Short mmCIF file of C-alpha atoms in Angstrom, two decimals:
data_model
loop_
_atom_site.label_atom_id
_atom_site.label_comp_id
_atom_site.label_asym_id
_atom_site.label_seq_id
_atom_site.Cartn_x
_atom_site.Cartn_y
_atom_site.Cartn_z
CA MET A 11 0.00 0.00 0.00
CA LYS A 12 1.46 3.38 -1.07
CA ILE A 13 0.96 6.36 1.20
CA VAL A 14 1.92 10.03 0.99
CA VAL A 15 2.42 11.74 4.36
CA ILE A 16 2.23 15.54 4.22
CA GLY A 17 4.06 16.82 7.26
CA THR A 18 7.62 16.94 8.55
CA GLY A 19 6.78 17.20 12.26
CA PHE A 20 4.29 14.75 13.75
CA GLY A 21 3.69 13.32 10.28
CA GLU A 22 7.30 12.40 9.63
CA ASN A 23 8.23 11.43 13.19
CA VAL A 24 5.16 9.49 14.32
CA VAL A 25 2.72 8.79 11.48
CA ALA A 26 5.22 7.74 8.80
CA PRO A 27 7.04 5.21 11.05
CA ALA A 28 3.68 3.83 12.18
CA PHE A 29 2.60 3.26 8.57
CA GLN A 30 5.99 1.71 7.77
CA SER A 31 5.64 -0.70 10.70
CA LEU A 32 2.45 -1.91 9.03
CA GLY A 33 4.31 -2.72 5.82
CA CYS A 34 3.28 0.37 3.86
CA GLU A 35 5.42 2.25 1.34
CA VAL A 36 5.61 5.82 2.61
CA GLN A 37 6.69 9.08 0.98
CA VAL A 38 7.02 12.11 3.26
CA VAL A 39 6.73 15.60 1.77
CA SER A 40 7.01 19.03 3.34
CA PRO A 41 3.67 20.87 3.51
CA ARG A 42 5.45 24.09 2.54
CA ASP A 43 6.83 22.64 -0.70
CA ASP A 44 3.84 23.16 -2.99
CA ALA A 45 5.46 21.47 -5.98
CA ALA A 46 6.42 18.39 -3.99
CA VAL A 47 2.91 18.11 -2.51
CA LYS A 48 1.26 18.43 -5.92
CA ASN A 49 3.62 15.90 -7.52
CA ALA A 50 3.17 13.39 -4.69
CA CYS A 51 -0.63 13.68 -4.74
CA SER A 52 -0.75 13.31 -8.53
CA GLU A 53 0.91 9.91 -8.39
CA ASN A 54 -0.98 6.64 -8.02
CA VAL A 55 -1.24 6.51 -4.22
CA ASP A 56 -3.73 4.67 -2.01
CA LEU A 57 -3.91 7.22 0.80
CA VAL A 58 -2.80 10.79 1.46
CA SER A 59 -2.22 11.41 5.17
CA VAL A 60 -2.45 15.14 5.91
CA HIS A 61 -0.47 16.36 8.92
CA SER A 62 0.28 19.89 7.83
CA PRO A 63 -0.63 22.86 10.07
CA PRO A 64 -4.42 23.44 10.30
CA PHE A 65 -4.38 26.47 8.00
CA MET A 66 -3.16 24.16 5.21
CA HIS A 67 -5.58 21.29 5.80
CA ARG A 68 -8.27 22.45 3.42
CA ASP A 69 -5.98 22.90 0.41
CA HIS A 70 -4.14 19.62 0.97
CA VAL A 71 -7.30 17.57 1.58
CA LEU A 72 -9.08 18.96 -1.48
CA LEU A 73 -6.00 18.39 -3.64
CA ALA A 74 -5.78 14.75 -2.57
CA LEU A 75 -9.50 14.22 -3.14
CA ASP A 76 -9.24 15.77 -6.62
CA HIS A 77 -6.79 12.98 -7.48
CA GLY A 78 -9.16 10.31 -6.13
CA SER A 79 -7.10 9.27 -3.12
CA ALA A 80 -8.42 8.19 0.26
CA VAL A 81 -7.56 10.85 2.85
CA LEU A 82 -6.64 10.86 6.52
CA CYS A 83 -6.59 14.36 8.01
CA ASP A 84 -5.17 15.38 11.35
CA LYS A 85 -7.09 17.42 13.87
CA PRO A 86 -8.27 20.08 14.55
CA PHE A 87 -9.59 19.74 10.95
CA GLY A 88 -8.93 23.15 9.47
CA VAL A 89 -9.10 26.52 11.16
CA SER A 90 -12.87 27.00 11.04
CA VAL A 91 -16.23 25.34 10.52
CA ALA A 92 -16.14 26.72 6.97
CA ASP A 93 -12.92 24.77 6.32
CA ALA A 94 -14.30 21.60 7.87
CA GLN A 95 -17.61 21.89 6.02
CA ALA A 96 -15.83 22.40 2.69
CA MET A 97 -13.85 19.20 3.23
CA CYS A 98 -16.99 17.29 4.20
CA ASN A 99 -18.80 18.66 1.13
CA ALA A 100 -15.95 17.37 -1.03
CA VAL A 101 -16.56 13.75 0.05
CA GLU A 102 -20.35 13.96 -0.04
CA GLY A 103 -21.77 11.47 -2.50
CA ARG A 104 -18.34 10.18 -3.53
CA GLU A 105 -16.99 6.67 -3.08
CA VAL A 106 -13.86 7.78 -1.28
CA SER A 107 -12.59 6.75 2.14
CA HIS A 108 -11.97 9.56 4.62
CA PHE A 109 -10.68 9.48 8.18
CA LEU A 110 -9.92 11.90 11.01
CA ASN A 111 -6.81 11.41 13.12
CA PHE A 112 -8.45 11.19 16.54
CA GLU A 113 -6.09 8.37 17.36
CA PHE A 114 -6.61 8.75 21.13
CA ARG A 115 -9.79 6.73 20.72
CA CYS A 116 -7.42 3.79 20.26
CA ARG A 117 -5.59 4.24 23.55
CA SER A 118 -6.05 1.16 25.70
CA ALA A 119 -7.46 3.20 28.58
CA ASN A 120 -9.96 5.07 26.41
CA ARG A 121 -11.15 1.85 24.80
CA LYS A 122 -11.73 0.33 28.25
CA VAL A 123 -13.69 3.38 29.39
CA LYS A 124 -15.83 3.26 26.24
CA GLU A 125 -16.46 -0.47 26.73
CA LEU A 126 -17.68 0.10 30.30
CA VAL A 127 -19.86 3.08 29.38
CA ASP A 128 -21.48 1.23 26.47
CA SER A 129 -22.13 -1.79 28.69
CA GLY A 130 -24.41 0.34 30.87
CA VAL A 131 -22.60 -0.64 34.06
CA ILE A 132 -22.69 2.94 35.43
CA GLY A 133 -26.13 3.69 34.00
CA THR A 134 -26.91 6.91 32.19
CA LEU A 135 -23.97 9.29 31.86
CA GLN A 136 -24.58 12.48 33.81
CA HIS A 137 -21.30 14.33 34.28
CA GLY A 138 -17.59 13.97 33.56
CA SER A 139 -14.40 15.85 34.29
CA TRP A 140 -10.97 15.80 32.64
CA LEU A 141 -7.77 17.24 34.13
CA ALA A 142 -4.56 17.21 32.08
CA HIS A 143 -1.62 19.49 32.87
CA ASN A 144 1.85 19.02 31.40
CA HIS A 145 4.95 20.89 30.27
CA LEU A 146 5.00 19.84 26.59
CA LEU A 147 5.03 23.43 25.29
CA ARG A 148 7.06 25.07 28.04
CA GLU A 149 10.35 25.11 26.12
CA ARG A 150 8.95 25.00 22.60
CA HIS A 151 10.04 27.59 20.06
CA TYR A 152 7.53 30.01 18.59
CA GLY A 153 5.74 28.73 15.48
CA TRP A 154 2.26 28.37 14.03
CA LEU A 155 1.11 26.55 17.19
CA PHE A 156 1.28 29.88 19.05
CA ASP A 157 -0.48 31.90 16.33
CA ALA A 158 -4.28 31.88 16.66
CA SER A 159 -4.77 33.04 13.05
CA LEU A 160 -3.02 29.89 11.79
CA GLY A 161 -5.09 27.48 13.86
CA GLY A 162 -2.67 27.34 16.77
CA GLY A 163 -3.51 26.86 20.43
CA TRP A 164 -3.72 24.02 22.93
CA LEU A 165 -7.50 23.83 22.46
CA GLY A 166 -7.03 22.59 18.93
CA ALA A 167 -3.83 20.63 19.51
CA TYR A 168 -5.03 18.67 22.54
CA GLY A 169 -8.48 19.94 23.55
CA SER A 170 -9.89 18.65 20.26
CA HIS A 171 -8.97 15.10 21.34
CA LEU A 172 -10.93 15.52 24.57
CA ILE A 173 -13.89 17.13 22.83
CA ASP A 174 -14.04 14.24 20.37
CA HIS A 175 -13.72 11.81 23.30
CA ILE A 176 -16.65 13.46 25.10
CA LEU A 177 -18.90 13.44 22.02
CA TRP A 178 -17.90 9.81 21.33
CA LEU A 179 -18.53 8.62 24.89
CA ALA A 180 -21.85 10.39 25.30
CA ASP A 181 -23.02 9.88 21.69
CA SER A 182 -24.56 13.35 21.56
CA ASP A 183 -23.99 16.84 20.18
CA MET A 184 -22.86 19.94 22.04
CA MET A 185 -25.63 22.37 23.06
CA HIS A 186 -23.81 24.92 25.25
CA CYS A 187 -20.26 25.84 26.21
CA SER A 188 -18.43 28.38 28.34
CA GLY A 189 -15.06 28.85 29.97
CA ILE A 190 -11.74 30.66 30.03
CA ARG A 191 -8.44 30.40 28.18
CA SER A 192 -5.07 31.89 28.90
CA ILE A 193 -1.58 32.45 27.54
CA SER A 194 0.92 31.78 30.31
CA GLN A 195 3.93 32.59 28.11
CA ASN A 196 3.10 35.76 26.21
CA ARG A 197 6.36 35.86 24.25
CA ARG A 198 8.54 33.09 22.90
CA ARG A 199 11.72 33.01 20.86
CA ASP A 200 11.52 31.60 17.36
CA ARG A 201 14.24 29.33 15.94
CA ASP A 202 16.23 32.41 14.94
CA GLY A 203 16.23 33.67 18.51
CA GLN A 204 13.81 36.52 17.87
CA LEU A 205 11.08 37.19 20.43
CA GLN A 206 7.56 36.78 19.05
CA THR A 207 4.18 37.56 20.62
CA CYS A 208 1.92 34.56 21.26
CA THR A 209 -1.75 34.94 20.34
CA ALA A 210 -2.90 31.33 20.90
CA GLU A 211 -3.67 29.83 24.31
CA ASP A 212 -1.54 27.24 26.07
CA ALA A 213 -4.17 26.61 28.78
CA ALA A 214 -7.97 26.49 28.98
CA SER A 215 -10.81 25.51 31.30
CA PHE A 216 -14.21 24.97 29.77
CA HIS A 217 -17.61 23.43 30.34
CA LEU A 218 -19.78 21.62 27.80
CA VAL A 219 -23.44 20.66 28.00
CA LEU A 220 -24.64 18.12 25.45
CA ALA A 221 -28.08 17.73 23.95
CA ASN A 222 -28.73 14.53 25.97
CA GLY A 223 -28.04 16.34 29.27
CA PHE A 224 -24.48 15.11 29.81
CA SER A 225 -22.15 17.82 31.11
CA ALA A 226 -18.37 17.85 30.97
CA THR A 227 -15.70 20.00 32.61
CA VAL A 228 -12.23 20.16 31.06
CA ASP A 229 -9.12 21.80 32.53
CA ILE A 230 -5.94 21.56 30.43
CA SER A 231 -2.58 23.30 30.13
CA ALA A 232 0.73 22.61 28.40
CA SER A 233 3.15 25.11 29.92
CA ALA A 234 3.10 23.95 33.53
CA PRO A 235 6.45 23.75 35.36
CA ALA A 236 6.12 19.97 35.53
CA PHE A 237 4.01 17.04 34.35
CA LEU A 238 0.97 16.21 36.49
CA GLU A 239 -0.83 12.89 36.15
CA PRO A 240 -4.05 13.24 34.12
CA HIS A 241 -7.30 12.31 35.84
CA MET A 242 -10.73 11.55 34.37
CA THR A 243 -13.99 11.06 36.29
CA LEU A 244 -17.30 9.89 34.88
CA ILE A 245 -20.51 9.96 36.93
CA GLY A 246 -23.48 7.88 35.85
CA SER A 247 -26.88 7.23 37.38
CA GLU A 248 -25.69 3.87 38.74
CA GLY A 249 -21.98 4.28 39.30
CA THR A 250 -18.70 6.07 38.61
CA ILE A 251 -15.47 5.54 36.68
CA GLU A 252 -12.15 7.12 37.60
CA LEU A 253 -9.08 6.87 35.39
CA PHE A 254 -5.67 7.77 36.78
CA ASN A 255 -2.79 8.54 34.39
CA ASP A 256 -4.31 6.24 31.73
CA GLU A 257 -3.04 3.32 33.83
CA ARG A 258 -5.43 2.59 36.68
CA LEU A 259 -9.21 2.52 36.36
CA VAL A 260 -11.56 2.31 39.35
CA LEU A 261 -15.19 1.30 38.81
CA LYS A 262 -17.72 1.91 41.59
CA THR A 263 -21.34 0.81 41.32
CA LEU A 264 -24.25 0.82 43.75
CA ASP A 265 -24.47 -2.93 44.33
CA LYS A 266 -20.81 -4.07 44.22
CA GLU A 267 -17.45 -3.48 45.85
CA PRO A 268 -15.15 -1.10 43.95
CA GLU A 269 -13.30 -2.84 41.13
CA THR A 270 -9.83 -1.78 39.96
CA PHE A 271 -8.45 -2.45 36.49
CA SER A 272 -4.78 -2.12 35.60
CA ILE A 273 -4.54 -0.81 32.05
CA THR A 274 -1.77 -2.26 29.93
CA SER A 275 -0.59 1.00 28.43
CA GLU A 276 1.41 1.31 25.25
CA GLN A 277 5.13 1.80 25.88
CA ASN A 278 4.85 4.95 23.79
CA GLN A 279 1.28 6.23 24.00
CA PHE A 280 1.64 8.45 20.95
CA MET A 281 3.11 5.72 18.74
CA GLY A 282 1.01 2.91 20.23
CA ALA A 283 -2.36 4.59 19.76
CA GLN A 284 -1.32 5.95 16.36
CA THR A 285 -0.25 2.53 15.09
CA ALA A 286 -3.44 0.89 16.38
CA TRP A 287 -5.55 3.51 14.60
CA LEU A 288 -3.57 3.38 11.35
CA LYS A 289 -3.91 -0.41 11.29
CA GLU A 290 -7.68 0.11 11.15
CA VAL A 291 -7.28 2.82 8.49
CA VAL A 292 -5.12 0.60 6.27
CA SER A 293 -7.65 -2.22 6.55
CA ALA A 294 -10.55 0.12 5.71
CA VAL A 295 -8.77 1.48 2.63
CA LYS A 296 -7.94 -2.03 1.38
CA THR A 297 -11.51 -3.26 1.86
CA GLN A 298 -13.12 0.08 0.92
CA SER A 299 -15.17 -0.08 4.12
CA LYS A 300 -16.44 2.78 6.28
CA LEU A 301 -14.66 3.65 9.50
CA THR A 302 -14.98 6.26 12.24
CA PRO A 303 -13.72 8.74 13.25
CA ASN A 304 -14.09 10.37 9.85
CA PHE A 305 -14.49 13.87 8.41
CA TYR A 306 -17.93 14.28 9.98
CA ASP A 307 -16.47 13.64 13.44
CA GLY A 308 -13.87 16.28 12.63
CA LEU A 309 -16.66 18.70 11.69
CA ALA A 310 -18.54 18.02 14.94
CA THR A 311 -15.45 18.82 17.00
CA ARG A 312 -14.61 21.85 14.84
CA LYS A 313 -18.10 23.25 15.59
CA VAL A 314 -17.41 22.99 19.32
CA LEU A 315 -13.99 24.62 18.92
CA ASP A 316 -15.42 27.52 16.94
CA GLN A 317 -18.15 28.13 19.51
CA LEU A 318 -15.59 27.96 22.31
CA ASN A 319 -13.34 30.40 20.47
CA ALA A 320 -16.27 32.79 20.17
CA THR A 321 -17.37 32.56 23.80
CA LEU A 322 -14.33 31.82 25.97
CA TYR A 323 -13.15 34.58 28.26
CA ASN A 324 -9.51 35.50 27.64
CA ARG A 325 -7.42 35.85 30.77
#
């Protein structure tokens, strides 16, 4: 299977090796080399995997679709609902496979949580909370990720994963949102050593209410002084689920003693979840079968992001 990966960051360092481990022939091209992207997409390829910055997603996805290739696009799926809708419109009524890179659905811990929720063991979902604070961006050089106009910000980079996770778990659409976002490092040096002003958040706290009544509170940051273990809590009508650091899950129900599950985590969570997801993508392309998450899941999350961007208080 021949695959073009557009992206020299996450695409080249995580996605390309994952595809190669599955026996695929992979060509990596820089998203900023227009000629290379056009030449690669014009060849007879099975899948174009788009991992360029969000402000380039629309052009790269539409180019790949114009050449009849299946497409995997990274999140946050463009810089606006208009971008996401245009990409969805491009696959409407066409026999082309399309996928969204919400690979965290394939994390062992998230799959276990989904299995328990779908089993009904904690009853009807009522409320959930997600805490995730780390230092991934603390020493990072200035680039598009810190420019709001280019689709930067921790809401899109990481918050989109949690938003997709919430919509997936609760199987409902967002009805209301509110919250706050902040920029803890207002200026960063670029790779040339020049100080640049950051316009995209590196931390946010927000609240979602879904159409089915489920509410979710999310508190995330990426410029903390140190890594703090992530913690998720789900409250249902008949029980609760707590997940600690994606490794230990505690299930409590009304009629049983608490039950603890040790999650066998991937040695490298980024590579492990990505490889598990791409294995499903490769199979779907070969069999021309449908698979989620796809472009429409990307659109659903993009709608939440746009509404958050319009309503969040800036600290």
